[in-house]
Amino acid sequence: MAEKGQACDDCRLLFDSAHDVQRHVKLGWCPETRETMGEPPVKRRRTEEQSDDAMEDDIEENDGFLHLWEIAHKENKDIFNKSYDQYIDDGYNEEDSYEMASERTQPYKERLFFANYQRLLERYWLSLVTNASHRIIVEQIDKLRQKGKT
């Protein structure tokens, strides 16, 4: 049975790959994991305690993502400054103005980040996946893995 796929250690459900098992557990689809860990992260609601820069916190340790996030931040600096100035003109203090301007520009930064990330994937990942040499290498790796050599 193990030759046909990977099994979840908790519920023994069979999957095609180890990656599928990880997603099953991480996304909270495993009923055994759900009982011990509670509601899956995907289904948890955003709380007031979470920062508006939650996305930045998630990508903080990945240099590639952080670079794309910094680009999005820089490209939205004008929108932020305009919002900040407007809040100051409306009589808010600097701290509140900064927070409200950050909150207001967050969707713009996220949209730009994802657009840049999509372009990155389209330029590099798609060309790699459709590359004949890459396909041959992946097929050879799969054959070796099936033979138990890797």
Tab-separated table of N, CA and C in Angstrom:
chain	number	residue	atom	x	y	z
A	1	MET	N	0.819	-1.192	0.000
A	1	MET	CA	0.000	0.000	0.000
A	1	MET	C	0.858	1.249	0.000
A	2	ALA	N	2.002	1.241	0.678
A	2	ALA	CA	2.878	2.405	0.742
A	2	ALA	C	3.479	2.731	-0.622
A	3	GLU	N	3.600	1.698	-1.516
A	3	GLU	CA	4.153	1.934	-2.835
A	3	GLU	C	3.218	2.780	-3.700
A	4	LYS	N	1.944	2.790	-3.405
A	4	LYS	CA	0.959	3.489	-4.222
A	4	LYS	C	0.799	4.945	-3.834
A	5	GLY	N	1.377	5.364	-2.745
A	5	GLY	CA	1.233	6.754	-2.341
A	5	GLY	C	1.721	6.984	-0.928
A	6	GLN	N	1.395	8.155	-0.430
A	6	GLN	CA	1.794	8.564	0.909
A	6	GLN	C	0.552	8.589	1.801
A	7	ALA	N	0.695	8.142	3.024
A	7	ALA	CA	-0.432	8.118	3.952
A	7	ALA	C	-0.257	9.180	5.028
A	8	CYS	N	-1.368	9.763	5.434
A	8	CYS	CA	-1.367	10.704	6.548
A	8	CYS	C	-1.126	9.897	7.823
A	9	ASP	N	-0.171	10.323	8.635
A	9	ASP	CA	0.156	9.600	9.867
A	9	ASP	C	-0.995	9.597	10.864
A	10	ASP	N	-1.833	10.633	10.819
A	10	ASP	CA	-2.904	10.755	11.795
A	10	ASP	C	-4.156	9.974	11.410
A	11	CYS	N	-4.626	10.162	10.183
A	11	CYS	CA	-5.909	9.531	9.800
A	11	CYS	C	-5.741	8.375	8.820
A	12	ARG	N	-4.497	8.137	8.370
A	12	ARG	CA	-4.146	7.035	7.463
A	12	ARG	C	-4.762	7.167	6.069
A	13	LEU	N	-5.251	8.336	5.700
A	13	LEU	CA	-5.783	8.577	4.365
A	13	LEU	C	-4.620	8.568	3.383
A	14	LEU	N	-4.810	7.991	2.201
A	14	LEU	CA	-3.748	7.813	1.218
A	14	LEU	C	-3.744	8.956	0.207
A	15	PHE	N	-2.536	9.446	-0.129
A	15	PHE	CA	-2.369	10.554	-1.080
A	15	PHE	C	-1.334	10.183	-2.125
A	16	ASP	N	-1.332	10.942	-3.224
A	16	ASP	CA	-0.390	10.688	-4.312
A	16	ASP	C	1.034	11.086	-3.962
A	17	SER	N	1.192	12.128	-3.154
A	17	SER	CA	2.536	12.616	-2.853
A	17	SER	C	2.626	13.092	-1.411
A	18	ALA	N	3.867	13.261	-0.961
A	18	ALA	CA	4.102	13.782	0.394
A	18	ALA	C	3.594	15.222	0.492
A	19	HIS	N	3.706	15.952	-0.608
A	19	HIS	CA	3.218	17.331	-0.626
A	19	HIS	C	1.708	17.370	-0.361
A	20	ASP	N	0.979	16.438	-0.966
A	20	ASP	CA	-0.474	16.380	-0.749
A	20	ASP	C	-0.799	16.073	0.719
A	21	VAL	N	0.007	15.232	1.338
A	21	VAL	CA	-0.197	14.918	2.758
A	21	VAL	C	0.038	16.165	3.600
A	22	GLN	N	1.103	16.912	3.297
A	22	GLN	CA	1.403	18.141	4.039
A	22	GLN	C	0.263	19.141	3.918
A	23	ARG	N	-0.249	19.323	2.723
A	23	ARG	CA	-1.369	20.250	2.528
A	23	ARG	C	-2.587	19.778	3.308
A	24	HIS	N	-2.844	18.483	3.285
A	24	HIS	CA	-3.975	17.889	3.994
A	24	HIS	C	-3.918	18.243	5.482
A	25	VAL	N	-2.732	18.120	6.063
A	25	VAL	CA	-2.564	18.407	7.490
A	25	VAL	C	-2.544	19.911	7.747
A	26	LYS	N	-1.739	20.635	6.965
A	26	LYS	CA	-1.544	22.070	7.207
A	26	LYS	C	-2.831	22.876	7.006
A	27	LEU	N	-3.628	22.524	6.015
A	27	LEU	CA	-4.841	23.278	5.732
A	27	LEU	C	-6.024	22.840	6.587
A	28	GLY	N	-5.799	21.867	7.450
A	28	GLY	CA	-6.844	21.477	8.387
A	28	GLY	C	-7.866	20.518	7.821
A	29	TRP	N	-7.508	19.823	6.737
A	29	TRP	CA	-8.442	18.873	6.154
A	29	TRP	C	-8.449	17.546	6.898
A	30	CYS	N	-7.398	17.283	7.666
A	30	CYS	CA	-7.297	16.031	8.415
A	30	CYS	C	-8.186	16.120	9.650
A	31	PRO	N	-9.163	15.230	9.784
A	31	PRO	CA	-10.058	15.302	10.942
A	31	PRO	C	-9.324	15.069	12.265
A	32	GLU	N	-8.283	14.243	12.260
A	32	GLU	CA	-7.526	13.978	13.491
A	32	GLU	C	-6.762	15.228	13.924
A	33	THR	N	-6.120	15.881	12.995
A	33	THR	CA	-5.351	17.090	13.297
A	33	THR	C	-6.280	18.204	13.740
A	34	ARG	N	-7.423	18.307	13.106
A	34	ARG	CA	-8.386	19.352	13.432
A	34	ARG	C	-8.848	19.234	14.888
A	35	GLU	N	-8.988	17.993	15.370
A	35	GLU	CA	-9.427	17.785	16.753
A	35	GLU	C	-8.388	18.293	17.745
A	36	THR	N	-7.098	18.090	17.438
A	36	THR	CA	-6.054	18.488	18.374
A	36	THR	C	-5.633	19.945	18.210
A	37	MET	N	-5.666	20.462	16.978
A	37	MET	CA	-5.163	21.805	16.727
A	37	MET	C	-6.261	22.861	16.635
A	38	GLY	N	-7.484	22.449	16.554
A	38	GLY	CA	-8.572	23.417	16.441
A	38	GLY	C	-8.836	23.790	14.991
A	39	GLU	N	-9.440	24.924	14.809
A	39	GLU	CA	-9.827	25.394	13.484
A	39	GLU	C	-8.595	25.613	12.610
A	40	PRO	N	-8.640	25.206	11.325
A	40	PRO	CA	-7.481	25.372	10.452
A	40	PRO	C	-7.154	26.840	10.225
A	41	PRO	N	-5.870	27.146	9.961
A	41	PRO	CA	-5.461	28.534	9.800
A	41	PRO	C	-6.211	29.248	8.689
A	42	VAL	N	-6.539	28.561	7.619
A	42	VAL	CA	-7.222	29.183	6.494
A	42	VAL	C	-8.599	29.698	6.892
A	43	LYS	N	-9.241	29.009	7.822
A	43	LYS	CA	-10.599	29.362	8.201
A	43	LYS	C	-10.660	30.333	9.374
A	44	ARG	N	-9.522	30.598	10.007
A	44	ARG	CA	-9.528	31.515	11.144
A	44	ARG	C	-9.809	32.928	10.666
A	45	ARG	N	-10.607	33.629	11.432
A	45	ARG	CA	-10.937	35.004	11.088
A	45	ARG	C	-9.821	35.938	11.534
A	46	ARG	N	-9.678	37.003	10.800
A	46	ARG	CA	-8.711	38.028	11.168
A	46	ARG	C	-9.213	38.729	12.417
A	47	THR	N	-8.320	38.918	13.372
A	47	THR	CA	-8.713	39.564	14.612
A	47	THR	C	-8.106	40.957	14.688
A	48	GLU	N	-8.594	41.745	15.609
A	48	GLU	CA	-8.078	43.091	15.810
A	48	GLU	C	-6.615	43.053	16.233
A	49	GLU	N	-6.213	41.952	16.914
A	49	GLU	CA	-4.854	41.851	17.419
A	49	GLU	C	-3.840	41.694	16.301
A	50	GLN	N	-4.259	41.139	15.150
A	50	GLN	CA	-3.337	40.958	14.049
A	50	GLN	C	-2.968	42.313	13.467
A	51	SER	N	-1.702	42.466	13.130
A	51	SER	CA	-1.260	43.749	12.602
A	51	SER	C	-1.719	43.915	11.168
A	52	ASP	N	-1.780	45.164	10.739
A	52	ASP	CA	-2.138	45.445	9.361
A	52	ASP	C	-1.020	45.030	8.422
A	53	ASP	N	0.151	44.829	8.979
A	53	ASP	CA	1.277	44.384	8.175
A	53	ASP	C	1.460	42.875	8.290
A	54	ALA	N	0.365	42.126	8.437
A	54	ALA	CA	0.443	40.674	8.605
A	54	ALA	C	1.121	40.029	7.411
A	55	MET	N	0.857	40.548	6.231
A	55	MET	CA	1.493	39.986	5.051
A	55	MET	C	2.997	40.175	5.127
A	56	GLU	N	3.435	41.328	5.578
A	56	GLU	CA	4.864	41.591	5.712
A	56	GLU	C	5.473	40.633	6.729
A	57	ASP	N	4.752	40.336	7.800
A	57	ASP	CA	5.246	39.392	8.801
A	57	ASP	C	5.413	38.004	8.203
A	58	ASP	N	4.485	37.599	7.331
A	58	ASP	CA	4.540	36.277	6.731
A	58	ASP	C	5.725	36.112	5.785
A	59	ILE	N	6.124	37.182	5.116
A	59	ILE	CA	7.186	37.070	4.131
A	59	ILE	C	8.520	37.573	4.647
A	60	GLU	N	8.558	37.931	5.912
A	60	GLU	CA	9.728	38.563	6.516
A	60	GLU	C	11.015	37.767	6.322
A	61	GLU	N	10.944	36.462	6.324
A	61	GLU	CA	12.149	35.642	6.277
A	61	GLU	C	12.528	35.208	4.870
A	62	ASN	N	11.755	35.555	3.854
A	62	ASN	CA	12.045	35.149	2.491
A	62	ASN	C	12.541	36.362	1.714
A	63	ASP	N	13.817	36.352	1.338
A	63	ASP	CA	14.422	37.511	0.680
A	63	ASP	C	13.743	37.875	-0.631
A	64	GLY	N	13.363	36.863	-1.418
A	64	GLY	CA	12.701	37.129	-2.694
A	64	GLY	C	11.361	37.803	-2.502
A	65	PHE	N	10.551	37.280	-1.608
A	65	PHE	CA	9.247	37.890	-1.340
A	65	PHE	C	9.410	39.261	-0.695
A	66	LEU	N	10.375	39.369	0.199
A	66	LEU	CA	10.602	40.647	0.866
A	66	LEU	C	10.983	41.724	-0.146
A	67	HIS	N	11.790	41.348	-1.124
A	67	HIS	CA	12.173	42.298	-2.174
A	67	HIS	C	10.934	42.772	-2.946
A	68	LEU	N	10.067	41.842	-3.320
A	68	LEU	CA	8.832	42.222	-4.025
A	68	LEU	C	7.944	43.101	-3.147
A	69	TRP	N	7.906	42.814	-1.845
A	69	TRP	CA	7.095	43.614	-0.920
A	69	TRP	C	7.654	45.032	-0.800
A	70	GLU	N	8.980	45.149	-0.750
A	70	GLU	CA	9.607	46.471	-0.666
A	70	GLU	C	9.335	47.288	-1.930
A	71	ILE	N	9.340	46.638	-3.087
A	71	ILE	CA	9.007	47.324	-4.340
A	71	ILE	C	7.577	47.853	-4.273
A	72	ALA	N	6.652	47.012	-3.829
A	72	ALA	CA	5.253	47.436	-3.711
A	72	ALA	C	5.123	48.596	-2.726
A	73	HIS	N	5.866	48.530	-1.638
A	73	HIS	CA	5.830	49.602	-0.630
A	73	HIS	C	6.333	50.919	-1.223
A	74	LYS	N	7.448	50.864	-1.942
A	74	LYS	CA	8.014	52.071	-2.551
A	74	LYS	C	7.087	52.659	-3.611
A	75	GLU	N	6.481	51.793	-4.420
A	75	GLU	CA	5.618	52.279	-5.489
A	75	GLU	C	4.319	52.876	-4.954
A	76	ASN	N	3.958	52.566	-3.719
A	76	ASN	CA	2.741	53.117	-3.119
A	76	ASN	C	3.041	54.244	-2.137
A	77	LYS	N	4.280	54.669	-2.089
A	77	LYS	CA	4.678	55.714	-1.139
A	77	LYS	C	3.906	57.019	-1.380
A	78	ASP	N	3.665	57.365	-2.648
A	78	ASP	CA	2.928	58.600	-2.949
A	78	ASP	C	1.496	58.538	-2.416
A	79	ILE	N	0.851	57.388	-2.593
A	79	ILE	CA	-0.522	57.226	-2.100
A	79	ILE	C	-0.532	57.328	-0.575
A	80	PHE	N	0.471	56.688	0.058
A	80	PHE	CA	0.579	56.749	1.510
A	80	PHE	C	0.762	58.192	1.971
A	81	ASN	N	1.706	58.902	1.359
A	81	ASN	CA	1.987	60.287	1.763
A	81	ASN	C	0.756	61.182	1.599
A	82	LYS	N	0.033	61.000	0.520
A	82	LYS	CA	-1.174	61.799	0.281
A	82	LYS	C	-2.219	61.516	1.369
A	83	SER	N	-2.417	60.236	1.684
A	83	SER	CA	-3.373	59.860	2.736
A	83	SER	C	-2.925	60.405	4.090
A	84	TYR	N	-1.654	60.248	4.398
A	84	TYR	CA	-1.099	60.718	5.661
A	84	TYR	C	-1.314	62.230	5.804
A	85	ASP	N	-0.967	62.973	4.755
A	85	ASP	CA	-1.135	64.432	4.786
A	85	ASP	C	-2.597	64.824	4.978
A	86	GLN	N	-3.492	64.083	4.333
A	86	GLN	CA	-4.920	64.378	4.460
A	86	GLN	C	-5.389	64.171	5.908
A	87	TYR	N	-4.940	63.082	6.535
A	87	TYR	CA	-5.316	62.833	7.926
A	87	TYR	C	-4.744	63.904	8.860
A	88	ILE	N	-3.521	64.328	8.608
A	88	ILE	CA	-2.927	65.409	9.412
A	88	ILE	C	-3.739	66.688	9.242
A	89	ASP	N	-4.096	66.998	7.984
A	89	ASP	CA	-4.909	68.191	7.712
A	89	ASP	C	-6.275	68.113	8.386
A	90	ASP	N	-6.800	66.892	8.541
A	90	ASP	CA	-8.099	66.706	9.187
A	90	ASP	C	-8.005	66.772	10.712
A	91	GLY	N	-6.787	66.948	11.247
A	91	GLY	CA	-6.634	67.150	12.684
A	91	GLY	C	-6.207	65.934	13.476
A	92	TYR	N	-5.882	64.817	12.829
A	92	TYR	CA	-5.412	63.636	13.556
A	92	TYR	C	-3.947	63.814	13.932
A	93	ASN	N	-3.537	63.145	15.011
A	93	ASN	CA	-2.126	63.216	15.404
A	93	ASN	C	-1.285	62.348	14.462
A	94	GLU	N	0.037	62.469	14.582
A	94	GLU	CA	0.942	61.775	13.659
A	94	GLU	C	0.807	60.256	13.724
A	95	GLU	N	0.700	59.723	14.936
A	95	GLU	CA	0.601	58.267	15.098
A	95	GLU	C	-0.677	57.719	14.470
A	96	ASP	N	-1.811	58.362	14.767
A	96	ASP	CA	-3.079	57.921	14.194
A	96	ASP	C	-3.082	58.090	12.676
A	97	SER	N	-2.522	59.187	12.194
A	97	SER	CA	-2.460	59.439	10.755
A	97	SER	C	-1.640	58.366	10.058
A	98	TYR	N	-0.511	58.003	10.666
A	98	TYR	CA	0.344	56.965	10.097
A	98	TYR	C	-0.405	55.632	10.036
A	99	GLU	N	-1.058	55.291	11.138
A	99	GLU	CA	-1.789	54.020	11.205
A	99	GLU	C	-2.929	53.974	10.185
A	100	MET	N	-3.697	55.051	10.104
A	100	MET	CA	-4.828	55.069	9.176
A	100	MET	C	-4.351	55.083	7.720
A	101	ALA	N	-3.276	55.801	7.428
A	101	ALA	CA	-2.737	55.815	6.065
A	101	ALA	C	-2.191	54.439	5.689
A	102	SER	N	-1.548	53.773	6.647
A	102	SER	CA	-1.044	52.412	6.400
A	102	SER	C	-2.194	51.458	6.098
A	103	GLU	N	-3.246	51.572	6.895
A	103	GLU	CA	-4.417	50.719	6.700
A	103	GLU	C	-5.069	50.973	5.347
A	104	ARG	N	-5.134	52.234	4.973
A	104	ARG	CA	-5.772	52.606	3.710
A	104	ARG	C	-4.964	52.121	2.500
A	105	THR	N	-3.632	52.143	2.583
A	105	THR	CA	-2.798	51.770	1.439
A	105	THR	C	-2.452	50.283	1.392
A	106	GLN	N	-2.739	49.552	2.442
A	106	GLN	CA	-2.408	48.123	2.490
A	106	GLN	C	-2.971	47.346	1.296
A	107	PRO	N	-4.241	47.518	0.935
A	107	PRO	CA	-4.755	46.762	-0.222
A	107	PRO	C	-4.018	47.081	-1.523
A	108	TYR	N	-3.598	48.318	-1.694
A	108	TYR	CA	-2.846	48.694	-2.885
A	108	TYR	C	-1.497	47.983	-2.920
A	109	LYS	N	-0.832	47.966	-1.758
A	109	LYS	CA	0.467	47.293	-1.687
A	109	LYS	C	0.314	45.797	-1.960
A	110	GLU	N	-0.706	45.192	-1.378
A	110	GLU	CA	-0.915	43.764	-1.591
A	110	GLU	C	-1.216	43.464	-3.056
A	111	ARG	N	-2.064	44.280	-3.673
A	111	ARG	CA	-2.415	44.082	-5.077
A	111	ARG	C	-1.170	44.179	-5.956
A	112	LEU	N	-0.340	45.163	-5.705
A	112	LEU	CA	0.886	45.336	-6.477
A	112	LEU	C	1.861	44.190	-6.222
A	113	PHE	N	1.971	43.766	-4.967
A	113	PHE	CA	2.839	42.631	-4.644
A	113	PHE	C	2.421	41.395	-5.441
A	114	PHE	N	1.126	41.085	-5.434
A	114	PHE	CA	0.657	39.900	-6.142
A	114	PHE	C	0.807	40.038	-7.656
A	115	ALA	N	0.642	41.242	-8.182
A	115	ALA	CA	0.848	41.458	-9.619
A	115	ALA	C	2.313	41.220	-9.979
A	116	ASN	N	3.222	41.735	-9.157
A	116	ASN	CA	4.650	41.507	-9.396
A	116	ASN	C	5.004	40.028	-9.269
A	117	TYR	N	4.418	39.376	-8.286
A	117	TYR	CA	4.676	37.946	-8.096
A	117	TYR	C	4.143	37.138	-9.278
A	118	GLN	N	2.979	37.517	-9.775
A	118	GLN	CA	2.403	36.838	-10.936
A	118	GLN	C	3.308	37.002	-12.157
A	119	ARG	N	3.820	38.214	-12.365
A	119	ARG	CA	4.751	38.439	-13.487
A	119	ARG	C	5.996	37.585	-13.338
A	120	LEU	N	6.502	37.480	-12.116
A	120	LEU	CA	7.673	36.655	-11.864
A	120	LEU	C	7.386	35.199	-12.247
A	121	LEU	N	6.253	34.690	-11.815
A	121	LEU	CA	5.892	33.312	-12.141
A	121	LEU	C	5.711	33.114	-13.637
A	122	GLU	N	5.044	34.066	-14.274
A	122	GLU	CA	4.815	33.947	-15.714
A	122	GLU	C	6.120	33.960	-16.495
A	123	ARG	N	7.064	34.781	-16.069
A	123	ARG	CA	8.337	34.895	-16.791
A	123	ARG	C	9.242	33.699	-16.577
A	124	TYR	N	9.323	33.222	-15.344
A	124	TYR	CA	10.323	32.211	-15.037
A	124	TYR	C	9.752	30.827	-14.812
A	125	TRP	N	8.721	30.720	-14.013
A	125	TRP	CA	8.192	29.400	-13.689
A	125	TRP	C	7.550	28.744	-14.897
A	126	LEU	N	6.718	29.468	-15.623
A	126	LEU	CA	6.036	28.900	-16.781
A	126	LEU	C	7.044	28.454	-17.826
A	127	SER	N	8.076	29.258	-18.059
A	127	SER	CA	9.086	28.865	-19.046
A	127	SER	C	9.857	27.631	-18.580
A	128	LEU	N	10.055	27.494	-17.286
A	128	LEU	CA	10.737	26.312	-16.769
A	128	LEU	C	9.854	25.074	-16.914
A	129	VAL	N	8.600	25.195	-16.531
A	129	VAL	CA	7.688	24.049	-16.580
A	129	VAL	C	7.486	23.550	-18.013
A	130	THR	N	7.440	24.467	-18.966
A	130	THR	CA	7.195	24.078	-20.353
A	130	THR	C	8.486	23.748	-21.098
A	131	ASN	N	9.621	23.877	-20.456
A	131	ASN	CA	10.910	23.605	-21.077
A	131	ASN	C	11.093	22.099	-21.244
A	132	ALA	N	11.474	21.676	-22.467
A	132	ALA	CA	11.627	20.251	-22.763
A	132	ALA	C	12.729	19.612	-21.914
A	133	SER	N	13.841	20.306	-21.733
A	133	SER	CA	14.941	19.756	-20.930
A	133	SER	C	14.498	19.543	-19.488
A	134	HIS	N	13.773	20.515	-18.953
A	134	HIS	CA	13.273	20.396	-17.583
A	134	HIS	C	12.347	19.191	-17.460
A	135	ARG	N	11.458	19.008	-18.429
A	135	ARG	CA	10.527	17.869	-18.387
A	135	ARG	C	11.285	16.551	-18.389
A	136	ILE	N	12.327	16.452	-19.214
A	136	ILE	CA	13.115	15.217	-19.299
A	136	ILE	C	13.793	14.941	-17.962
A	137	ILE	N	14.364	15.966	-17.355
A	137	ILE	CA	15.031	15.810	-16.050
A	137	ILE	C	14.037	15.348	-14.994
A	138	VAL	N	12.858	15.971	-14.958
A	138	VAL	CA	11.838	15.595	-13.978
A	138	VAL	C	11.388	14.156	-14.196
A	139	GLU	N	11.214	13.753	-15.444
A	139	GLU	CA	10.826	12.378	-15.741
A	139	GLU	C	11.895	11.395	-15.263
A	140	GLN	N	13.171	11.741	-15.470
A	140	GLN	CA	14.257	10.874	-15.019
A	140	GLN	C	14.288	10.770	-13.494
A	141	ILE	N	14.056	11.887	-12.840
A	141	ILE	CA	14.014	11.881	-11.375
A	141	ILE	C	12.855	11.008	-10.892
A	142	ASP	N	11.696	11.138	-11.530
A	142	ASP	CA	10.538	10.306	-11.153
A	142	ASP	C	10.822	8.832	-11.349
A	143	LYS	N	11.484	8.483	-12.447
A	143	LYS	CA	11.815	7.069	-12.703
A	143	LYS	C	12.759	6.534	-11.629
A	144	LEU	N	13.774	7.322	-11.292
A	144	LEU	CA	14.714	6.907	-10.244
A	144	LEU	C	14.013	6.776	-8.896
A	145	ARG	N	13.123	7.725	-8.604
A	145	ARG	CA	12.394	7.674	-7.340
A	145	ARG	C	11.516	6.433	-7.276
A	146	GLN	N	10.877	6.101	-8.391
A	146	GLN	CA	10.026	4.927	-8.422
A	146	GLN	C	10.838	3.637	-8.238
A	147	LYS	N	12.068	3.664	-8.697
A	147	LYS	CA	12.942	2.501	-8.529
A	147	LYS	C	13.520	2.441	-7.115
A	148	GLY	N	13.320	3.500	-6.342
A	148	GLY	CA	13.809	3.530	-4.967
A	148	GLY	C	15.259	3.940	-4.838
A	149	LYS	N	15.786	4.628	-5.837
A	149	LYS	CA	17.197	5.023	-5.814
A	149	LYS	C	17.415	6.395	-5.227
A	150	THR	N	16.347	7.140	-4.952
A	150	THR	CA	16.559	8.478	-4.386
A	150	THR	C	15.903	8.577	-3.042
